[in-house]
Amino acid sequence: MKYTRNMIGAATFASFLLAGSAYADVCDTPSKLGDLGSFPGEVITMQGSMLGTDQEMLEATFSCFEKATGATIQYSGSRDFAALVVADLRSNNAPNIAIFPQPGLAADMAKEGHLVPLGDDMADWMAKNYGAGSSWVDLGTYADANGKENFYGFAYKMDLKSLVWYSPEQFEDNGYEIPKTMEELIELSDQMVADGNTPWCIGIESGNATGWTATDWMEDLMLRTASPAKYDQWVSNELPFNSPEVINAMEVFGKFSRNDDYVAGGASSVATTSFGDAPKGLFTSPPSCMMHRQASFISGFFPKKGQEVADGEADAFYFPPYASKNLGNPVLGAGTLYTMTKDSPATRAFFKFLTEASAHEAWMQQGVLLTAHKGASLDAYATPLLRKQGEIFGECYNFSF
C-alpha cells in the first residue's frame, strides 16, 4: 500500500489521561532494554509536531535511551513542523530524525532524496513483530529520487479510528450486548429503534474541513466491504468513486447516516452537527443516542474530562467486520513515522531502541501511546480502555491509514 493523499489530522488524544503520575521511573518497564551500544557525548537532533503533554511523554520515554547509551536527544517540536522540516531538508540543515504525522509528506521527502533508508532487516523485523506488520512496512515504504522503493518510516505511537463509543450503564440497563460482527451491529441498531432509543450520534461539521468524519466512516466501511487491494486502489485514486465497491460502501454508510430513526436529530442534522459535539449525546439524560463511531482522540471532547469518564461512563468497542465478507479484522488508524534524515551510529542505535518492547512500554505506562508491537506487555497500558485498544492493534488482520 502506498499512501500519497493528505490526511486531515485530529486533535491529540486524551489530555484526560494521567501523564505518568503512577510511575516514578518510566524506564522501569516489564521488558528489559537490550544492549544499544555506548555513545557518550553524541547528540541526536529530532524534529516533530508534538508539543505539551505529548512532548513531555516523548522526552521522558527517550530519556531511557539516553541513560542506556550516554547520548543526548535534542527534540524540537512545532505546530509548523511540516513547513520547517521541508525547509531544513531542502537547505541541507537536516536533523538526524524527522517525525512525520502523515506518510504523504514523508513520501515526498523520500522522492526528493532527503530520507535515509532504514534497511531490509528493519522492514523484516517490523513485518514479523507488529500486528498487521506488512501493512506498517508498506506505510513506511516509498520511492527514492531514482524511483527505487525503500523502507524509511518506522511507525511508533499509533491512534485507533475503528472504535464505537458507548455508555456501559445504558447498555446494561437496556440489556444490549457488544456486537462482534457488522451484521450484529445493524441488528443492535434496529433493536434500539424498536425499544424507542436512537442508535447513533453522527456529526461531520468541522469548519473548512467539514466532511472528514464521513471520510473516516467511508474508509472503515470500504475495509469491511472490499478487499485490501481494492481499498489501496481507492486510496491511490486508481479506483474511481463511481466504482461498484465505493458505491456499495456509500450505500452502507447511508443506512446509518441517512436514516432518521438511526440518527439523533434526524439525518438532516448530520451535516450541521460539529464532530466535537456529536458524542455529547451519549451523556445527556436521557441519552440522545447509544453509540458514536469515532477515533480514540474523541474522548477529549466528552463533556466531562477526567480519567473516570474513560474508565466508567464511556467505553469503546471495535467497529466490527462483516462475518459474511471473510475480510478478517481490518483496522483504520494513524501513526507517527520516525525517519532518518541524517545518518550516524547513535541514530542507528536509536532506531534499534524503537524495536525494543521496553521503548514502547515506557510510553504506554504514561498513557496515550498505543502500539502494534506484539512483544510489548499489555500490562504496561495505563488504563483498561487503552489496553483494550492496544489489543485491537495486536489482533488486527490489516491496518490502513
XYZ file of C-alpha atoms in Angstrom:
401
model
C 0.000 0.000 0.000
C 1.302 3.415 -0.901
C -0.395 6.431 0.656
C 0.111 9.785 -1.022
C -3.013 11.787 -0.304
C -3.107 14.291 2.536
C -4.937 13.138 5.643
C -6.680 15.524 7.994
C -5.023 15.476 11.407
C -7.057 15.087 14.583
C -6.634 16.649 17.968
C -4.143 14.881 20.189
C -5.952 12.133 22.041
C -6.523 12.479 25.700
C -5.449 15.223 27.861
C -7.797 13.361 30.197
C -5.230 10.643 30.824
C -2.767 10.926 33.659
C 0.678 11.619 32.305
C 2.908 9.188 34.120
C 1.893 10.071 37.664
C 1.651 6.397 38.550
C 5.261 5.764 37.516
C 8.170 7.423 39.262
C 10.516 5.988 36.631
C 9.057 5.347 33.184
C 12.159 3.320 32.316
C 11.178 0.675 34.880
C 9.275 -1.438 32.354
C 8.046 -5.061 32.284
C 10.543 -5.793 29.499
C 14.245 -5.120 29.884
C 16.139 -2.919 27.468
C 18.740 -4.677 25.349
C 22.293 -3.533 24.628
C 22.210 -0.476 22.378
C 25.889 0.457 22.476
C 27.657 3.417 24.085
C 27.627 6.933 22.624
C 28.666 9.339 25.400
C 28.602 12.979 24.342
C 26.896 12.327 20.994
C 23.817 14.385 20.147
C 20.814 13.195 18.141
C 18.669 16.024 16.774
C 14.985 15.350 16.252
C 12.094 17.381 14.808
C 8.380 16.737 15.129
C 4.977 18.278 15.738
C 4.383 17.003 19.281
C 4.037 19.676 21.953
C 2.746 19.967 25.504
C 1.953 16.702 27.262
C 2.905 14.650 24.205
C 6.349 16.268 24.147
C 6.797 15.641 27.866
C 5.979 11.966 27.400
C 8.262 11.722 24.379
C 11.174 13.222 26.288
C 10.545 11.037 29.340
C 10.474 7.923 27.163
C 13.574 8.807 25.197
C 15.452 9.542 28.411
C 15.617 5.742 28.719
C 17.736 5.679 25.555
C 19.902 8.493 26.888
C 20.509 6.688 30.179
C 21.376 3.457 28.378
C 23.765 4.934 25.794
C 25.079 8.240 27.115
C 23.802 10.024 24.007
C 21.697 13.180 24.194
C 18.459 13.684 22.263
C 17.571 17.251 21.326
C 13.907 17.366 20.327
C 12.361 20.422 18.675
C 8.565 20.486 18.378
C 6.432 22.906 16.386
C 2.918 23.206 15.001
C 4.649 24.371 11.827
C 6.704 21.183 11.659
C 5.760 20.361 8.062
C 6.958 23.684 6.679
C 10.031 23.817 8.917
C 11.297 20.318 8.212
C 10.856 20.718 4.458
C 12.820 23.971 4.572
C 15.580 22.390 6.672
C 15.868 19.324 4.462
C 15.991 21.362 1.272
C 18.654 23.675 2.728
C 20.903 20.804 3.874
C 20.187 21.576 7.520
C 18.590 18.249 8.327
C 18.050 16.878 11.832
C 19.047 13.281 12.456
C 15.413 12.246 12.785
C 12.177 13.729 11.433
C 8.869 12.528 12.888
C 6.161 12.718 10.223
C 2.488 12.626 11.259
C 1.469 11.902 7.657
C 3.005 9.411 5.221
C 2.357 11.665 2.227
C 4.912 14.269 3.283
C 7.432 11.575 4.191
C 6.996 10.049 0.737
C 7.551 13.455 -0.871
C 10.801 13.916 1.064
C 11.966 10.421 0.112
C 11.285 11.193 -3.547
C 13.459 14.295 -3.235
C 16.258 12.174 -1.765
C 16.156 13.582 1.774
C 15.487 10.357 3.708
C 17.964 7.610 4.627
C 16.732 4.004 4.141
C 16.362 2.050 7.375
C 17.202 -1.189 5.599
C 15.583 -4.505 4.752
C 16.415 -6.001 8.151
C 14.374 -3.309 9.890
C 11.479 -3.840 7.481
C 11.620 -7.599 8.068
C 11.638 -7.032 11.815
C 8.508 -4.872 11.643
C 6.698 -7.332 9.393
C 7.264 -10.088 11.949
C 6.857 -8.176 15.209
C 3.988 -5.721 14.615
C 0.348 -6.690 14.395
C -0.514 -6.434 10.685
C 3.217 -5.902 10.259
C 3.288 -5.912 6.466
C 0.746 -3.065 6.455
C 3.021 -0.965 8.669
C 6.002 -1.728 6.440
C 4.015 -0.607 3.408
C 3.057 2.589 5.228
C 6.745 3.467 5.622
C 7.945 2.359 2.173
C 8.434 4.984 -0.548
C 10.244 5.538 -3.834
C 13.518 7.460 -3.728
C 14.769 10.047 -6.222
C 15.581 7.237 -8.672
C 12.235 5.504 -8.277
C 13.627 2.682 -6.121
C 11.443 1.748 -3.175
C 12.990 1.586 0.291
C 11.757 1.301 3.856
C 12.061 4.727 5.510
C 9.301 5.198 8.083
C 9.271 3.413 11.446
C 5.762 3.660 12.920
C 5.776 4.427 16.630
C 2.797 5.763 18.623
C -0.466 4.900 16.917
C -4.031 6.185 17.009
C -7.057 3.956 16.520
C -10.041 5.047 14.438
C -12.100 1.839 14.234
C -13.948 2.435 17.509
C -17.577 2.690 18.592
C -18.112 4.624 21.837
C -20.997 3.817 24.168
C -22.244 4.112 27.754
C -21.765 0.813 29.637
C -24.567 1.851 32.015
C -27.045 2.378 29.179
C -26.100 -0.908 27.518
C -26.554 -2.764 30.803
C -29.865 -1.080 31.625
C -31.254 -1.951 28.184
C -29.803 -5.451 28.007
C -27.640 -4.683 24.973
C -24.556 -6.773 24.212
C -21.415 -5.732 22.367
C -21.752 -6.790 18.709
C -18.993 -8.947 17.274
C -19.949 -8.593 13.607
C -21.360 -5.862 11.383
C -24.497 -7.927 10.966
C -24.923 -7.915 14.755
C -24.241 -4.156 14.895
C -27.034 -3.491 12.409
C -29.356 -5.842 14.317
C -28.498 -4.000 17.536
C -29.251 -0.656 15.889
C -32.638 -1.958 14.763
C -33.357 -3.283 18.257
C -32.534 0.106 19.759
C -35.024 1.757 17.411
C -37.667 -0.825 18.355
C -37.006 -0.035 22.028
C -37.602 3.668 21.436
C -33.905 4.582 21.564
C -31.773 6.314 18.936
C -28.724 4.237 17.967
C -26.288 6.818 16.624
C -24.893 10.283 17.105
C -23.184 11.407 13.879
C -21.757 14.828 13.112
C -19.489 15.824 10.238
C -19.307 19.627 10.627
C -15.725 20.848 11.063
C -15.473 24.329 9.564
C -13.387 24.359 6.403
C -12.619 20.668 6.974
C -16.283 19.590 7.154
C -16.740 16.021 5.986
C -13.588 14.343 7.254
C -15.586 12.258 9.735
C -17.672 10.957 6.843
C -14.414 10.083 5.086
C -13.360 8.049 8.116
C -16.692 6.232 8.076
C -16.238 5.502 4.379
C -12.705 4.241 4.857
C -13.759 1.925 7.677
C -16.654 0.603 5.598
C -14.502 0.127 2.494
C -12.170 -2.029 4.587
C -15.178 -4.117 5.656
C -16.885 -4.485 2.287
C -13.999 -4.651 -0.208
C -10.609 -6.332 -0.304
C -7.452 -4.602 0.975
C -6.274 -4.401 -2.638
C -9.431 -2.540 -3.663
C -9.041 -0.201 -0.696
C -5.469 0.591 -1.744
C -6.603 1.260 -5.308
C -9.239 3.646 -3.980
C -6.735 5.476 -1.763
C -4.325 5.888 -4.687
C -7.164 7.134 -6.942
C -6.949 4.075 -9.200
C -10.468 3.007 -8.186
C -12.988 5.721 -9.142
C -15.698 6.917 -6.796
C -18.378 5.536 -9.105
C -16.980 2.004 -8.929
C -19.298 -0.700 -7.525
C -17.104 -1.138 -4.445
C -17.183 2.545 -3.479
C -20.883 2.920 -4.244
C -21.601 -0.111 -2.056
C -19.682 1.405 0.874
C -21.552 4.693 0.373
C -24.860 2.854 0.478
C -23.889 1.122 3.723
C -22.903 4.472 5.227
C -26.241 5.837 4.071
C -28.055 3.126 6.005
C -26.544 4.621 9.146
C -26.370 8.341 8.357
C -29.455 8.911 6.183
C -31.877 7.008 8.389
C -33.946 9.375 10.553
C -34.622 6.578 13.029
C -30.921 5.845 13.403
C -29.505 9.343 13.949
C -30.044 11.735 16.842
C -31.693 14.845 15.399
C -32.527 13.024 12.190
C -30.466 12.588 9.048
C -30.563 16.312 8.270
C -28.575 17.073 11.434
C -25.510 15.087 10.353
C -24.070 17.872 8.187
C -24.669 20.615 10.765
C -23.575 18.829 13.956
C -19.972 19.514 14.936
C -17.796 16.422 15.174
C -16.761 17.551 18.671
C -20.355 17.960 19.855
C -21.615 14.713 18.322
C -20.573 12.343 21.157
C -22.178 14.501 23.864
C -25.486 12.770 23.200
C -24.100 9.704 24.935
C -24.089 11.602 28.234
C -27.378 13.536 28.224
C -30.220 12.421 30.487
C -31.869 10.608 28.873
C -29.192 9.918 26.260
C -29.993 11.183 22.779
C -28.012 8.303 21.263
C -26.496 4.981 22.252
C -23.376 4.818 20.054
C -20.836 7.061 18.352
C -18.209 5.908 15.856
C -15.028 7.949 16.179
C -11.292 7.670 16.757
C -9.582 7.375 20.123
C -8.961 11.129 20.363
C -12.683 11.959 20.710
C -12.703 11.249 24.448
C -11.010 14.629 24.844
C -14.295 16.192 23.650
C -16.518 14.444 26.186
C -18.484 16.923 28.331
C -16.702 15.794 31.497
C -12.968 15.412 31.245
C -11.192 13.040 33.555
C -9.971 9.502 33.658
C -13.189 8.394 35.362
C -15.113 9.170 32.170
C -12.946 6.926 30.016
C -12.907 4.101 32.554
C -16.516 4.280 33.698
C -19.076 6.461 31.984
C -17.816 5.714 28.488
C -16.206 2.739 26.853
C -15.476 1.697 23.291
C -15.627 -1.469 21.234
C -14.095 -2.425 17.910
C -16.095 -1.365 14.840
C -16.753 -4.935 13.718
C -16.317 -6.592 10.316
C -18.946 -8.417 8.309
C -18.944 -12.111 9.132
C -20.129 -12.835 5.588
C -17.251 -10.997 3.859
C -14.348 -13.007 5.335
C -12.026 -9.974 5.330
C -10.507 -10.549 8.756
C -10.331 -7.749 11.336
C -9.243 -4.603 9.469
C -8.200 -1.565 11.475
C -8.247 2.067 10.401
C -5.891 4.341 12.245
C -2.916 6.645 12.144
C 0.645 6.640 13.372
C 3.681 8.871 13.560
C 6.546 7.819 11.308
C 10.136 8.182 12.502
C 12.528 8.700 9.603
C 16.291 9.076 9.435
C 17.279 12.285 7.702
C 20.945 12.391 8.755
C 22.821 9.176 9.464
C 25.059 8.460 12.442
C 25.868 5.384 14.571
C 23.948 6.850 17.518
C 20.943 7.497 15.297
C 21.043 3.901 14.091
C 21.113 2.815 17.740
C 18.025 4.924 18.405
C 16.084 3.064 15.717
C 17.188 -0.194 17.341
C 15.801 1.264 20.575
C 12.409 1.658 18.862
C 12.351 -2.093 18.205
C 12.684 -2.819 21.925
C 9.461 -3.663 23.777
C 10.727 -1.522 26.650
C 10.729 1.588 24.421
C 7.007 1.114 23.878
C 6.164 0.147 27.448
C 7.858 3.278 28.822
C 5.371 5.478 26.956
C 2.435 3.093 27.472
C 2.835 3.467 31.233
C 2.390 7.225 30.968
C -0.808 6.990 28.948
C -1.824 7.903 25.387
C 0.559 5.656 23.432
C -0.919 2.722 21.541
C 1.402 0.248 19.905
C 1.242 -2.632 17.445
C 4.425 -4.153 18.966
C 3.434 -7.750 19.718
C 6.216 -8.124 22.278
C 5.151 -5.179 24.444
C 3.351 -6.199 27.628
C -0.333 -5.306 27.645
C 0.016 -4.842 31.403
C 2.001 -1.664 30.704
C -1.065 0.210 29.439
C -2.096 2.993 31.810
C -5.845 2.262 31.704
C -8.124 -0.685 30.847
C -9.506 1.302 27.916
C -6.054 1.839 26.421
C -5.288 -1.844 26.903
C -8.444 -2.784 25.017
C -7.429 -0.520 22.140
C -3.929 -1.981 22.175
C -5.375 -5.474 21.902
C -7.252 -4.402 18.772
C -3.972 -3.296 17.168
C -2.251 -6.536 18.118
C -5.032 -8.699 16.695
C -5.792 -6.774 13.505
C -5.551 -8.512 10.152
C -4.915 -5.428 8.065
C -4.057 -1.875 9.090
C -4.853 1.081 6.867
C -4.093 4.770 7.232
